[in-house]
Amino acid sequence: MVLPAHLQNSLMPSEVSFLAENEYITILPRYSMKKLELIGTKVPTLRGMRREKIPIWIAVILKSQDKCNIVPPEWLNLIYLKEKYEEELKQPHKFSVLPWNWLEISKILLNKAADDLSDPTHQLRSIIQDLREIRLVKSRKGLKELNESNIQLDGLSLLEINELRPFVLTVMNKLRQLHESVNTKTDRGTGNDQDDDMYHDVSDNE
Amino acid sequence: MYGNLANKLILDAKRSSNLSETPLYQTDLVKSIIKETTDLNKDAEYLGEEQRIQEEDSENADEEKMKINQCQLFVTHLCMRRNKRCLLAYEKLRADKIDEFSWLNIDPITETGNTDPNKNKFGSTGNGSNSLVSNSANYTTQLNLDNLNHAEQEYYKNYQHLITNYKSNFADIDLSGDLDPPTNIFTDVRVLKNGGEVQTEYGVFNLIKDSQFYVRKSDVERLIQQGYLEEI
C-alpha cells in the first residue's frame, strides 16, 4: 500500500462528508434546467417550483448560484432533535436512531443553506452540539465494555464510528490475541523450514 | 551479544518511521551486521561439518556431544535469521518511504549543498491548508537523493518508471493527484513563491509572490502539491 498511514485504516472526516454528499435531498428549483446524465446518478429535468430529489452535492452547487432552495430533511428541525435529545437522556445505555449521516448533512446545510432551514441556526447548532456531546459521553462509557469478540454499535452514525475505529480496533485485536494465546491450539503446524513459521505473527489486516 | 547491532538498526528505523524525510542510510551499521552474519555463517558451516563427522562414526558417538552440537547449530541459525529479519525490516521501511514520495510528484533534493532554501521547505508550507503536503504529519514529503544508497536510488528511478507506465493507462485520471475529496470547483489560491510563468493545460499563470488567483481547482492542484500555491 502506498497510501499514507493516516488514510489506510480509517476514513478521514473529509472523506466521510464526501460520502454524505451522495445522499439525496429535496429541492425547490427556481429555474428550469435540462436533465443531466451523470455517472451513476441522474438529475431529472428541473422545472421551477417543482420538488425534485437530487444528490446533496449538486444541490449545494445550485444553492450557491441561487438557483434553488433546499428543502431541509424532516429530521433537521428543533422539535425532532429535542425529542431525540430527551430520548438520549432517558436511555443511558442506548443510542437513539438518527440518520446515518446526520452530523455531516446538518453541517453542510447549516453552512451552505442556512436561510432555508425552518429554525434559527444558532439554536440548531446548539442542539446538534448537545446531541453530539451526550452521544460522545455514551460511547466513551461504552468502551468499558470492550471485549475480544463483539461490539454493539447500533444507532451510531458513520462519523461517530469513524472516531472510535482506530482505538477500538487496536484494543479488540490485542484482546483477541491475548484470548487466543490462552486457548492453546494443538493443531498448529510446526517444524516447517520456513522463516516465518518460527515467529507466529498474529497481525491481521482488517 | 549477537543481535545487538540489528537492534540498533531497528531502533533507528523506528525513529525515522514518522519523519517526513528519509534519513541517511546506515551504511556502516548494515555492513557490520552483514559481517556478523557472515561470521555466524562460518560457524554454522563448521558445526555442520562436525555433526557430519560425528554421525559417520556413530558407534563411538558421544550422545552428550551431539546434543551440544545440535544446540549450537540451532542457536547460530536463529541469530542469523534474526539479523536477516532486522535488515529486511529496515530496507522495507525505507522502500515504503521512497514509494510514498514517488507518488507525490515532487522533485527530490539532489545536492545538499546548493539547493535554494525554498526547496527544503516542502512540507512546511501552508498552515492548515488542505494541500497534500501540509496536512500530513507522517507523510514522506522530502527525499534527499544523497541519503539513499546506490541500490535505493536505482529502485527509486525504476519505481518512478513503473508509476509512469501505470498512469499512462489512465490518461484522463491523475492518479497521483490530491487525495482529499473534491469540495468546491473554484478556489482562491495565494502564491507562496515566485515561479515565473506556469503553463497549465487551461492557460498561462504568471506566478508572482503574494498575488492571488481565483481559479478552477483542478488546474492548480499540481502547483499546490509542489508548494508554489496555498489554498485560502
GROMACS .gro file of C-alpha atoms in nm:
model
  438
    1MET     CA    1   0.000   0.000   0.000
    2VAL     CA    2   0.133   0.335  -0.097
    3LEU     CA    3  -0.131   0.535   0.081
    4PRO     CA    4  -0.002   0.736   0.375
    5ALA     CA    5  -0.060   0.574   0.710
    6HIS     CA    6  -0.335   0.809   0.820
    7LEU     CA    7  -0.551   0.709   0.524
    8GLN     CA    8  -0.503   0.339   0.543
    9ASN     CA    9  -0.731   0.208   0.810
   10SER     CA   10  -0.995   0.468   0.865
   11LEU     CA   11  -1.172   0.738   0.671
   12MET     CA   12  -1.082   1.100   0.704
   13PRO     CA   13  -1.358   1.336   0.814
   14SER     CA   14  -1.344   1.498   0.472
   15GLU     CA   15  -1.400   1.160   0.310
   16VAL     CA   16  -1.695   1.092   0.537
   17SER     CA   17  -1.860   1.416   0.439
   18PHE     CA   18  -1.784   1.340   0.076
   19LEU     CA   19  -1.977   1.017   0.111
   20ALA     CA   20  -2.258   1.200   0.282
   21GLU     CA   21  -2.289   1.436  -0.014
   22ASN     CA   22  -2.417   1.150  -0.226
   23GLU     CA   23  -2.737   1.129  -0.023
   24TYR     CA   24  -3.046   1.262  -0.195
   25ILE     CA   25  -3.225   1.571  -0.082
   26THR     CA   26  -3.537   1.751  -0.198
   27ILE     CA   27  -3.500   2.088  -0.362
   28LEU     CA   28  -3.725   2.359  -0.495
   29PRO     CA   29  -3.571   2.480  -0.819
   30ARG     CA   30  -3.615   2.841  -0.918
   31TYR     CA   31  -3.508   2.789  -1.275
   32SER     CA   32  -3.568   2.523  -1.531
   33MET     CA   33  -3.276   2.307  -1.619
   34LYS     CA   34  -3.231   2.027  -1.865
   35LYS     CA   35  -3.168   1.688  -1.716
   36LEU     CA   36  -2.813   1.577  -1.653
   37GLU     CA   37  -2.681   1.230  -1.715
   38LEU     CA   38  -2.405   1.183  -1.463
   39ILE     CA   39  -2.214   0.871  -1.377
   40GLY     CA   40  -2.445   0.668  -1.162
   41THR     CA   41  -2.680   0.950  -1.073
   42LYS     CA   42  -2.942   1.103  -1.293
   43VAL     CA   43  -3.062   1.453  -1.232
   44PRO     CA   44  -3.416   1.480  -1.362
   45THR     CA   45  -3.537   1.776  -1.559
   46LEU     CA   46  -3.582   2.063  -1.318
   47ARG     CA   47  -3.880   2.292  -1.357
   48GLY     CA   48  -3.948   2.594  -1.146
   49MET     CA   49  -4.116   2.528  -0.812
   50ARG     CA   50  -4.143   2.154  -0.875
   51ARG     CA   51  -3.989   1.950  -0.597
   52GLU     CA   52  -3.720   1.710  -0.711
   53LYS     CA   53  -3.478   1.482  -0.536
   54ILE     CA   54  -3.114   1.530  -0.629
   55PRO     CA   55  -2.781   1.450  -0.462
   56ILE     CA   56  -2.669   1.696  -0.198
   57TRP     CA   57  -2.352   1.798  -0.376
   58ILE     CA   58  -2.545   1.918  -0.679
   59ALA     CA   59  -2.799   2.087  -0.454
   60VAL     CA   60  -2.520   2.278  -0.279
   61ILE     CA   61  -2.372   2.395  -0.609
   62LEU     CA   62  -2.713   2.510  -0.733
   63LYS     CA   63  -2.779   2.674  -0.398
   64SER     CA   64  -2.455   2.869  -0.414
   65GLN     CA   65  -2.564   3.001  -0.752
   66ASP     CA   66  -2.907   3.088  -0.610
   67LYS     CA   67  -3.082   2.857  -0.849
   68CYS     CA   68  -3.277   2.658  -0.597
   69ASN     CA   69  -3.398   2.636  -0.240
   70ILE     CA   70  -3.313   2.332  -0.038
   71VAL     CA   71  -3.596   2.166   0.149
   72PRO     CA   72  -3.449   2.062   0.484
   73PRO     CA   73  -3.484   1.692   0.567
   74GLU     CA   74  -3.760   1.605   0.811
   75TRP     CA   75  -3.517   1.537   1.094
   76LEU     CA   76  -3.338   1.870   1.075
   77ASN     CA   77  -3.562   2.080   1.296
   78LEU     CA   78  -3.561   2.178   1.658
   79ILE     CA   79  -3.866   1.976   1.763
   80TYR     CA   80  -3.738   1.648   1.625
   81LEU     CA   81  -3.385   1.696   1.756
   82LYS     CA   82  -3.509   1.799   2.101
   83GLU     CA   83  -3.716   1.482   2.108
   84LYS     CA   84  -3.409   1.279   2.022
   85TYR     CA   85  -3.215   1.456   2.292
   86GLU     CA   86  -3.478   1.367   2.550
   87GLU     CA   87  -3.463   1.011   2.426
   88GLU     CA   88  -3.087   1.009   2.474
   89LEU     CA   89  -3.131   1.131   2.829
   90LYS     CA   90  -3.392   0.868   2.906
   91GLN     CA   91  -3.191   0.575   2.779
   92PRO     CA   92  -2.841   0.592   2.920
   93HIS     CA   93  -2.739   0.267   2.754
   94LYS     CA   94  -2.880   0.314   2.407
   95PHE     CA   95  -2.828   0.549   2.119
   96SER     CA   96  -3.138   0.697   1.967
   97VAL     CA   97  -3.178   0.630   1.599
   98LEU     CA   98  -3.057   0.916   1.384
   99PRO     CA   99  -2.982   0.916   1.011
  100TRP     CA  100  -2.655   0.754   0.909
  101ASN     CA  101  -2.506   1.087   0.806
  102TRP     CA  102  -2.685   1.329   1.037
  103LEU     CA  103  -2.379   1.516   1.152
  104GLU     CA  104  -2.230   1.578   0.810
  105ILE     CA  105  -2.556   1.664   0.640
  106SER     CA  106  -2.656   1.905   0.912
  107LYS     CA  107  -2.313   2.066   0.894
  108ILE     CA  108  -2.334   2.108   0.517
  109LEU     CA  109  -2.684   2.251   0.533
  110LEU     CA  110  -2.605   2.485   0.821
  111ASN     CA  111  -2.308   2.620   0.631
  112LYS     CA  112  -2.447   2.641   0.282
  113ALA     CA  113  -2.820   2.668   0.316
  114ALA     CA  114  -2.881   2.835   0.649
  115ASP     CA  115  -3.162   3.053   0.513
  116ASP     CA  116  -3.369   2.755   0.401
  117LEU     CA  117  -3.389   2.596   0.743
  118SER     CA  118  -3.704   2.632   0.945
  119ASP     CA  119  -3.536   2.721   1.273
  120PRO     CA  120  -3.271   2.976   1.364
  121THR     CA  121  -2.929   2.830   1.301
  122HIS     CA  122  -2.778   2.906   1.640
  123GLN     CA  123  -3.045   2.701   1.814
  124LEU     CA  124  -3.000   2.416   1.571
  125ARG     CA  125  -2.628   2.430   1.615
  126SER     CA  126  -2.653   2.418   1.990
  127ILE     CA  127  -2.896   2.125   1.994
  128ILE     CA  128  -2.678   1.934   1.749
  129GLN     CA  129  -2.378   2.007   1.967
  130ASP     CA  130  -2.569   1.881   2.272
  131LEU     CA  131  -2.671   1.564   2.094
  132ARG     CA  132  -2.318   1.508   1.976
  133GLU     CA  133  -2.175   1.553   2.321
  134ILE     CA  134  -2.420   1.330   2.501
  135ARG     CA  135  -2.357   1.058   2.242
  136LEU     CA  136  -1.982   1.101   2.278
  137VAL     CA  137  -2.006   1.057   2.652
  138LYS     CA  138  -2.210   0.744   2.600
  139SER     CA  139  -1.968   0.593   2.354
  140ARG     CA  140  -1.680   0.669   2.590
  141LYS     CA  141  -1.866   0.491   2.864
  142GLY     CA  142  -1.941   0.203   2.634
  143LEU     CA  143  -1.570   0.149   2.576
  144LYS     CA  144  -1.554  -0.008   2.922
  145GLU     CA  145  -1.745  -0.300   2.778
  146LEU     CA  146  -1.488  -0.376   2.509
  147ASN     CA  147  -1.418  -0.745   2.466
  148GLU     CA  148  -1.243  -0.960   2.210
  149SER     CA  149  -1.542  -1.095   2.026
  150ASN     CA  150  -1.822  -0.849   1.971
  151ILE     CA  151  -1.930  -0.491   1.998
  152GLN     CA  152  -2.270  -0.336   1.955
  153LEU     CA  153  -2.287  -0.005   1.779
  154ASP     CA  154  -2.646   0.032   1.669
  155GLY     CA  155  -2.766   0.386   1.636
  156LEU     CA  156  -2.419   0.530   1.589
  157SER     CA  157  -2.356   0.730   1.275
  158LEU     CA  158  -2.071   0.689   1.032
  159LEU     CA  159  -1.867   0.977   1.167
  160GLU     CA  160  -1.900   0.860   1.526
  161ILE     CA  161  -1.797   0.508   1.432
  162ASN     CA  162  -1.502   0.653   1.247
  163GLU     CA  163  -1.382   0.834   1.554
  164LEU     CA  164  -1.390   0.518   1.758
  165ARG     CA  165  -1.243   0.292   1.494
  166PRO     CA  166  -0.866   0.328   1.540
  167PHE     CA  167  -0.881   0.289   1.916
  168VAL     CA  168  -1.142   0.016   1.929
  169LEU     CA  169  -0.982  -0.192   1.656
  170THR     CA  170  -0.639  -0.194   1.813
  171VAL     CA  171  -0.775  -0.274   2.156
  172MET     CA  172  -1.001  -0.550   2.030
  173ASN     CA  173  -0.718  -0.701   1.831
  174LYS     CA  174  -0.493  -0.706   2.134
  175LEU     CA  175  -0.766  -0.862   2.343
  176ARG     CA  176  -0.827  -1.121   2.075
  177GLN     CA  177  -0.460  -1.206   2.060
  178LEU     CA  178  -0.444  -1.249   2.434
  179HIS     CA  179  -0.756  -1.456   2.426
  180GLU     CA  180  -0.624  -1.681   2.154
  181SER     CA  181  -0.289  -1.728   2.322
  182VAL     CA  182  -0.465  -1.859   2.629
  183ASN     CA  183  -0.668  -2.107   2.429
  184THR     CA  184  -0.368  -2.309   2.323
  185LYS     CA  185  -0.410  -2.464   1.988
  186THR     CA  186  -0.264  -2.808   1.941
  187ASP     CA  187  -0.331  -2.828   1.572
  188ARG     CA  188  -0.068  -2.577   1.480
  189GLY     CA  189   0.176  -2.685   1.213
  190THR     CA  190   0.526  -2.693   1.350
  191GLY     CA  191   0.871  -2.765   1.224
  192ASN     CA  192   0.846  -2.615   0.881
  193ASP     CA  193   1.165  -2.495   0.730
  194GLN     CA  194   1.026  -2.159   0.660
  195ASP     CA  195   1.144  -1.843   0.818
  196ASP     CA  196   0.806  -1.710   0.908
  197ASP     CA  197   0.688  -2.025   1.069
  198MET     CA  198   0.907  -1.972   1.371
  199TYR     CA  199   0.755  -1.648   1.472
  200HIS     CA  200   0.383  -1.671   1.471
  201ASP     CA  201   0.284  -1.332   1.357
  202VAL     CA  202  -0.064  -1.257   1.472
  203SER     CA  203  -0.112  -0.931   1.296
  204ASP     CA  204  -0.422  -0.934   1.088
  205ASN     CA  205  -0.533  -0.698   0.824
  206GLU     CA  206  -0.874  -0.564   0.892
  207MET     CA  207   2.593  -1.019   2.206
  208TYR     CA  208   2.460  -1.125   1.869
  209GLY     CA  209   2.164  -0.925   1.751
  210ASN     CA  210   2.257  -0.605   1.931
  211LEU     CA  211   2.367  -0.432   1.615
  212ALA     CA  212   2.049  -0.530   1.437
  213ASN     CA  213   1.856  -0.394   1.730
  214LYS     CA  214   2.029  -0.061   1.686
  215LEU     CA  215   1.926  -0.059   1.323
  216ILE     CA  216   1.565  -0.130   1.412
  217LEU     CA  217   1.562   0.147   1.671
  218ASP     CA  218   1.685   0.383   1.402
  219ALA     CA  219   1.412   0.264   1.169
  220LYS     CA  220   1.151   0.317   1.438
  221ARG     CA  221   1.277   0.666   1.498
  222SER     CA  222   1.264   0.761   1.134
  223SER     CA  223   0.933   0.596   1.052
  224ASN     CA  224   0.738   0.911   1.137
  225LEU     CA  225   0.974   1.161   0.982
  226SER     CA  226   0.877   1.343   0.669
  227GLU     CA  227   1.203   1.258   0.503
  228THR     CA  228   1.431   0.964   0.461
  229PRO     CA  229   1.734   0.990   0.685
  230LEU     CA  230   2.083   0.887   0.585
  231TYR     CA  231   2.131   0.522   0.501
  232GLN     CA  232   2.320   0.349   0.782
  233THR     CA  233   2.592   0.202   0.563
  234ASP     CA  234   2.839   0.119   0.839
  235LEU     CA  235   2.582  -0.039   1.064
  236VAL     CA  236   2.442  -0.252   0.784
  237LYS     CA  237   2.794  -0.355   0.684
  238SER     CA  238   2.881  -0.463   1.035
  239ILE     CA  239   2.556  -0.659   1.065
  240ILE     CA  240   2.635  -0.837   0.741
  241LYS     CA  241   2.985  -0.908   0.867
  242GLU     CA  242   2.842  -1.054   1.186
  243THR     CA  243   2.611  -1.272   0.980
  244THR     CA  244   2.899  -1.393   0.766
  245ASP     CA  245   3.090  -1.490   1.080
  246LEU     CA  246   2.788  -1.674   1.207
  247ASN     CA  247   2.762  -1.849   0.875
  248LYS     CA  248   3.122  -1.969   0.906
  249ASP     CA  249   3.042  -2.105   1.250
  250ALA     CA  250   2.738  -2.277   1.117
  251GLU     CA  251   2.933  -2.441   0.839
  252TYR     CA  252   3.197  -2.561   1.081
  253LEU     CA  253   2.934  -2.700   1.318
  254GLY     CA  254   2.761  -2.875   1.034
  255GLU     CA  255   3.086  -3.035   0.939
  256GLU     CA  256   3.136  -3.151   1.298
  257GLN     CA  257   2.793  -3.301   1.304
  258ARG     CA  258   2.856  -3.498   0.990
  259ILE     CA  259   3.182  -3.637   1.129
  260GLN     CA  260   3.006  -3.741   1.448
  261GLU     CA  261   2.730  -3.911   1.258
  262GLU     CA  262   2.976  -4.106   1.049
  263ASP     CA  263   3.146  -4.284   1.338
  264SER     CA  264   2.823  -4.345   1.517
  265GLU     CA  265   2.947  -4.648   1.709
  266ASN     CA  266   3.159  -4.447   1.948
  267ALA     CA  267   2.943  -4.141   1.935
  268ASP     CA  268   2.907  -3.926   2.240
  269GLU     CA  269   2.537  -3.858   2.293
  270GLU     CA  270   2.612  -3.555   2.504
  271LYS     CA  271   2.840  -3.400   2.246
  272MET     CA  272   2.596  -3.447   1.965
  273LYS     CA  273   2.328  -3.271   2.160
  274ILE     CA  274   2.556  -2.980   2.239
  275ASN     CA  275   2.650  -2.956   1.877
  276GLN     CA  276   2.291  -2.953   1.762
  277CYS     CA  277   2.207  -2.683   2.011
  278GLN     CA  278   2.497  -2.467   1.896
  279LEU     CA  279   2.394  -2.505   1.536
  280PHE     CA  280   2.036  -2.416   1.614
  281VAL     CA  281   2.122  -2.102   1.806
  282THR     CA  282   2.361  -1.987   1.537
  283HIS     CA  283   2.087  -2.023   1.282
  284LEU     CA  284   1.847  -1.828   1.499
  285CYS     CA  285   2.094  -1.539   1.528
  286MET     CA  286   2.141  -1.531   1.153
  287ARG     CA  287   1.769  -1.534   1.098
  288ARG     CA  288   1.716  -1.252   1.338
  289ASN     CA  289   1.976  -1.041   1.162
  290LYS     CA  290   1.809  -1.111   0.832
  291ARG     CA  291   1.470  -1.008   0.964
  292CYS     CA  292   1.603  -0.683   1.102
  293LEU     CA  293   1.783  -0.596   0.781
  294LEU     CA  294   1.476  -0.672   0.573
  295ALA     CA  295   1.252  -0.468   0.802
  296TYR     CA  296   1.487  -0.171   0.775
  297GLU     CA  297   1.507  -0.189   0.396
  298LYS     CA  298   1.132  -0.237   0.363
  299LEU     CA  299   1.060   0.071   0.570
  300ARG     CA  300   1.289   0.280   0.355
  301ALA     CA  301   1.144   0.137   0.038
  302ASP     CA  302   0.795   0.225   0.158
  303LYS     CA  303   0.903   0.579   0.225
  304ILE     CA  304   1.051   0.606  -0.122
  305ASP     CA  305   0.727   0.471  -0.272
  306GLU     CA  306   0.522   0.722  -0.079
  307PHE     CA  307   0.739   1.002  -0.204
  308SER     CA  308   0.733   0.892  -0.566
  309TRP     CA  309   0.357   0.922  -0.580
  310LEU     CA  310   0.377   1.284  -0.473
  311ASN     CA  311   0.537   1.407  -0.792
  312ILE     CA  312   0.783   1.639  -0.624
  313ASP     CA  313   1.139   1.662  -0.741
  314PRO     CA  314   1.378   1.512  -0.490
  315ILE     CA  315   1.655   1.717  -0.340
  316THR     CA  316   1.969   1.625  -0.524
  317GLU     CA  317   2.262   1.800  -0.361
  318THR     CA  318   2.253   1.909  -0.003
  319GLY     CA  319   2.499   2.185  -0.075
  320ASN     CA  320   2.342   2.422  -0.319
  321THR     CA  321   1.969   2.380  -0.315
  322ASP     CA  322   1.780   2.702  -0.288
  323PRO     CA  323   1.632   2.736   0.059
  324ASN     CA  324   1.278   2.717  -0.071
  325LYS     CA  325   1.332   2.366  -0.191
  326ASN     CA  326   1.381   2.244   0.160
  327LYS     CA  327   1.059   2.395   0.273
  328PHE     CA  328   0.833   2.138   0.113
  329GLY     CA  329   0.602   2.011   0.375
  330SER     CA  330   0.640   2.313   0.596
  331THR     CA  331   0.445   2.537   0.364
  332GLY     CA  332   0.083   2.615   0.411
  333ASN     CA  333  -0.064   2.649   0.753
  334GLY     CA  334  -0.371   2.436   0.786
  335SER     CA  335  -0.443   2.443   0.416
  336ASN     CA  336  -0.567   2.129   0.256
  337SER     CA  337  -0.273   2.058   0.034
  338LEU     CA  338  -0.139   1.709   0.031
  339VAL     CA  339   0.193   1.822   0.159
  340SER     CA  340   0.089   2.008   0.468
  341ASN     CA  341  -0.192   1.815   0.630
  342SER     CA  342   0.007   1.501   0.670
  343ALA     CA  343   0.206   1.465   0.985
  344ASN     CA  344   0.384   1.147   0.893
  345TYR     CA  345   0.397   1.155   0.522
  346THR     CA  346   0.719   1.142   0.331
  347THR     CA  347   0.741   1.477   0.167
  348GLN     CA  348   1.113   1.510   0.122
  349LEU     CA  349   1.363   1.287  -0.034
  350ASN     CA  350   1.727   1.366  -0.036
  351LEU     CA  351   1.890   1.153  -0.300
  352ASP     CA  352   2.221   1.180  -0.117
  353ASN     CA  353   2.067   0.999   0.177
  354LEU     CA  354   1.988   0.693  -0.028
  355ASN     CA  355   2.242   0.433  -0.110
  356HIS     CA  356   2.305   0.336  -0.467
  357ALA     CA  357   2.060   0.048  -0.481
  358GLU     CA  358   1.786   0.265  -0.338
  359GLN     CA  359   1.845   0.537  -0.594
  360GLU     CA  360   1.817   0.275  -0.862
  361TYR     CA  361   1.496   0.148  -0.702
  362TYR     CA  362   1.355   0.499  -0.689
  363LYS     CA  363   1.420   0.553  -1.059
  364ASN     CA  364   1.266   0.223  -1.157
  365TYR     CA  365   0.968   0.275  -0.932
  366GLN     CA  366   0.902   0.609  -1.096
  367HIS     CA  367   0.910   0.436  -1.432
  368LEU     CA  368   0.657   0.189  -1.304
  369ILE     CA  369   0.428   0.467  -1.187
  370THR     CA  370   0.458   0.647  -1.518
  371ASN     CA  371   0.376   0.332  -1.707
  372TYR     CA  372   0.081   0.260  -1.487
  373LYS     CA  373  -0.051   0.613  -1.514
  374SER     CA  374  -0.030   0.604  -1.892
  375ASN     CA  375  -0.318   0.355  -1.890
  376PHE     CA  376  -0.544   0.612  -1.732
  377ALA     CA  377  -0.494   0.917  -1.945
  378ASP     CA  378  -0.784   1.115  -1.808
  379ILE     CA  379  -0.736   1.049  -1.439
  380ASP     CA  380  -0.444   1.193  -1.250
  381LEU     CA  381  -0.367   0.908  -1.018
  382SER     CA  382  -0.101   1.093  -0.825
  383GLY     CA  383  -0.330   1.383  -0.755
  384ASP     CA  384  -0.461   1.516  -0.432
  385LEU     CA  385  -0.611   1.251  -0.208
  386ASP     CA  386  -0.859   1.484  -0.047
  387PRO     CA  387  -1.209   1.452  -0.183
  388PRO     CA  388  -1.312   1.745  -0.403
  389THR     CA  389  -1.521   2.008  -0.233
  390ASN     CA  390  -1.557   2.320  -0.441
  391ILE     CA  391  -1.489   2.371  -0.806
  392PHE     CA  392  -1.335   2.715  -0.785
  393THR     CA  393  -1.093   2.818  -0.520
  394ASP     CA  394  -0.880   3.109  -0.408
  395VAL     CA  395  -0.509   3.047  -0.409
  396ARG     CA  396  -0.220   3.257  -0.291
  397VAL     CA  397   0.123   3.232  -0.449
  398LEU     CA  398   0.389   3.140  -0.198
  399LYS     CA  399   0.699   3.174  -0.410
  400ASN     CA  400   0.797   3.301  -0.747
  401GLY     CA  401   0.764   3.052  -1.022
  402GLY     CA  402   0.764   3.263  -1.334
  403GLU     CA  403   0.517   3.166  -1.597
  404VAL     CA  404   0.348   2.835  -1.545
  405GLN     CA  405   0.170   2.674  -1.832
  406THR     CA  406  -0.128   2.464  -1.733
  407GLU     CA  407  -0.349   2.284  -1.977
  408TYR     CA  408  -0.603   2.560  -1.950
  409GLY     CA  409  -0.388   2.869  -1.981
  410VAL     CA  410  -0.091   3.059  -1.851
  411PHE     CA  411  -0.038   3.178  -1.496
  412ASN     CA  412   0.217   3.433  -1.401
  413LEU     CA  413   0.326   3.333  -1.053
  414ILE     CA  414   0.434   3.644  -0.868
  415LYS     CA  415   0.486   3.605  -0.496
  416ASP     CA  416   0.189   3.705  -0.278
  417SER     CA  417  -0.053   3.751  -0.564
  418GLN     CA  418  -0.389   3.579  -0.550
  419PHE     CA  419  -0.595   3.399  -0.808
  420TYR     CA  420  -0.948   3.269  -0.827
  421VAL     CA  421  -0.916   2.960  -1.039
  422ARG     CA  422  -1.053   2.618  -1.113
  423LYS     CA  423  -0.915   2.384  -0.851
  424SER     CA  424  -0.825   2.112  -1.096
  425ASP     CA  425  -0.588   2.347  -1.279
  426VAL     CA  426  -0.377   2.430  -0.980
  427GLU     CA  427  -0.379   2.107  -0.785
  428ARG     CA  428  -0.039   2.015  -0.916
  429LEU     CA  429   0.107   2.352  -0.820
  430ILE     CA  430  -0.042   2.328  -0.472
  431GLN     CA  431   0.123   1.989  -0.434
  432GLN     CA  432   0.455   2.132  -0.539
  433GLY     CA  433   0.428   2.407  -0.282
  434TYR     CA  434   0.401   2.706  -0.514
  435LEU     CA  435   0.048   2.788  -0.413
  436GLU     CA  436  -0.156   2.762  -0.099
  437GLU     CA  437  -0.530   2.744  -0.079
  438ILE     CA  438  -0.710   3.012   0.114
   0.00000   0.00000   0.00000
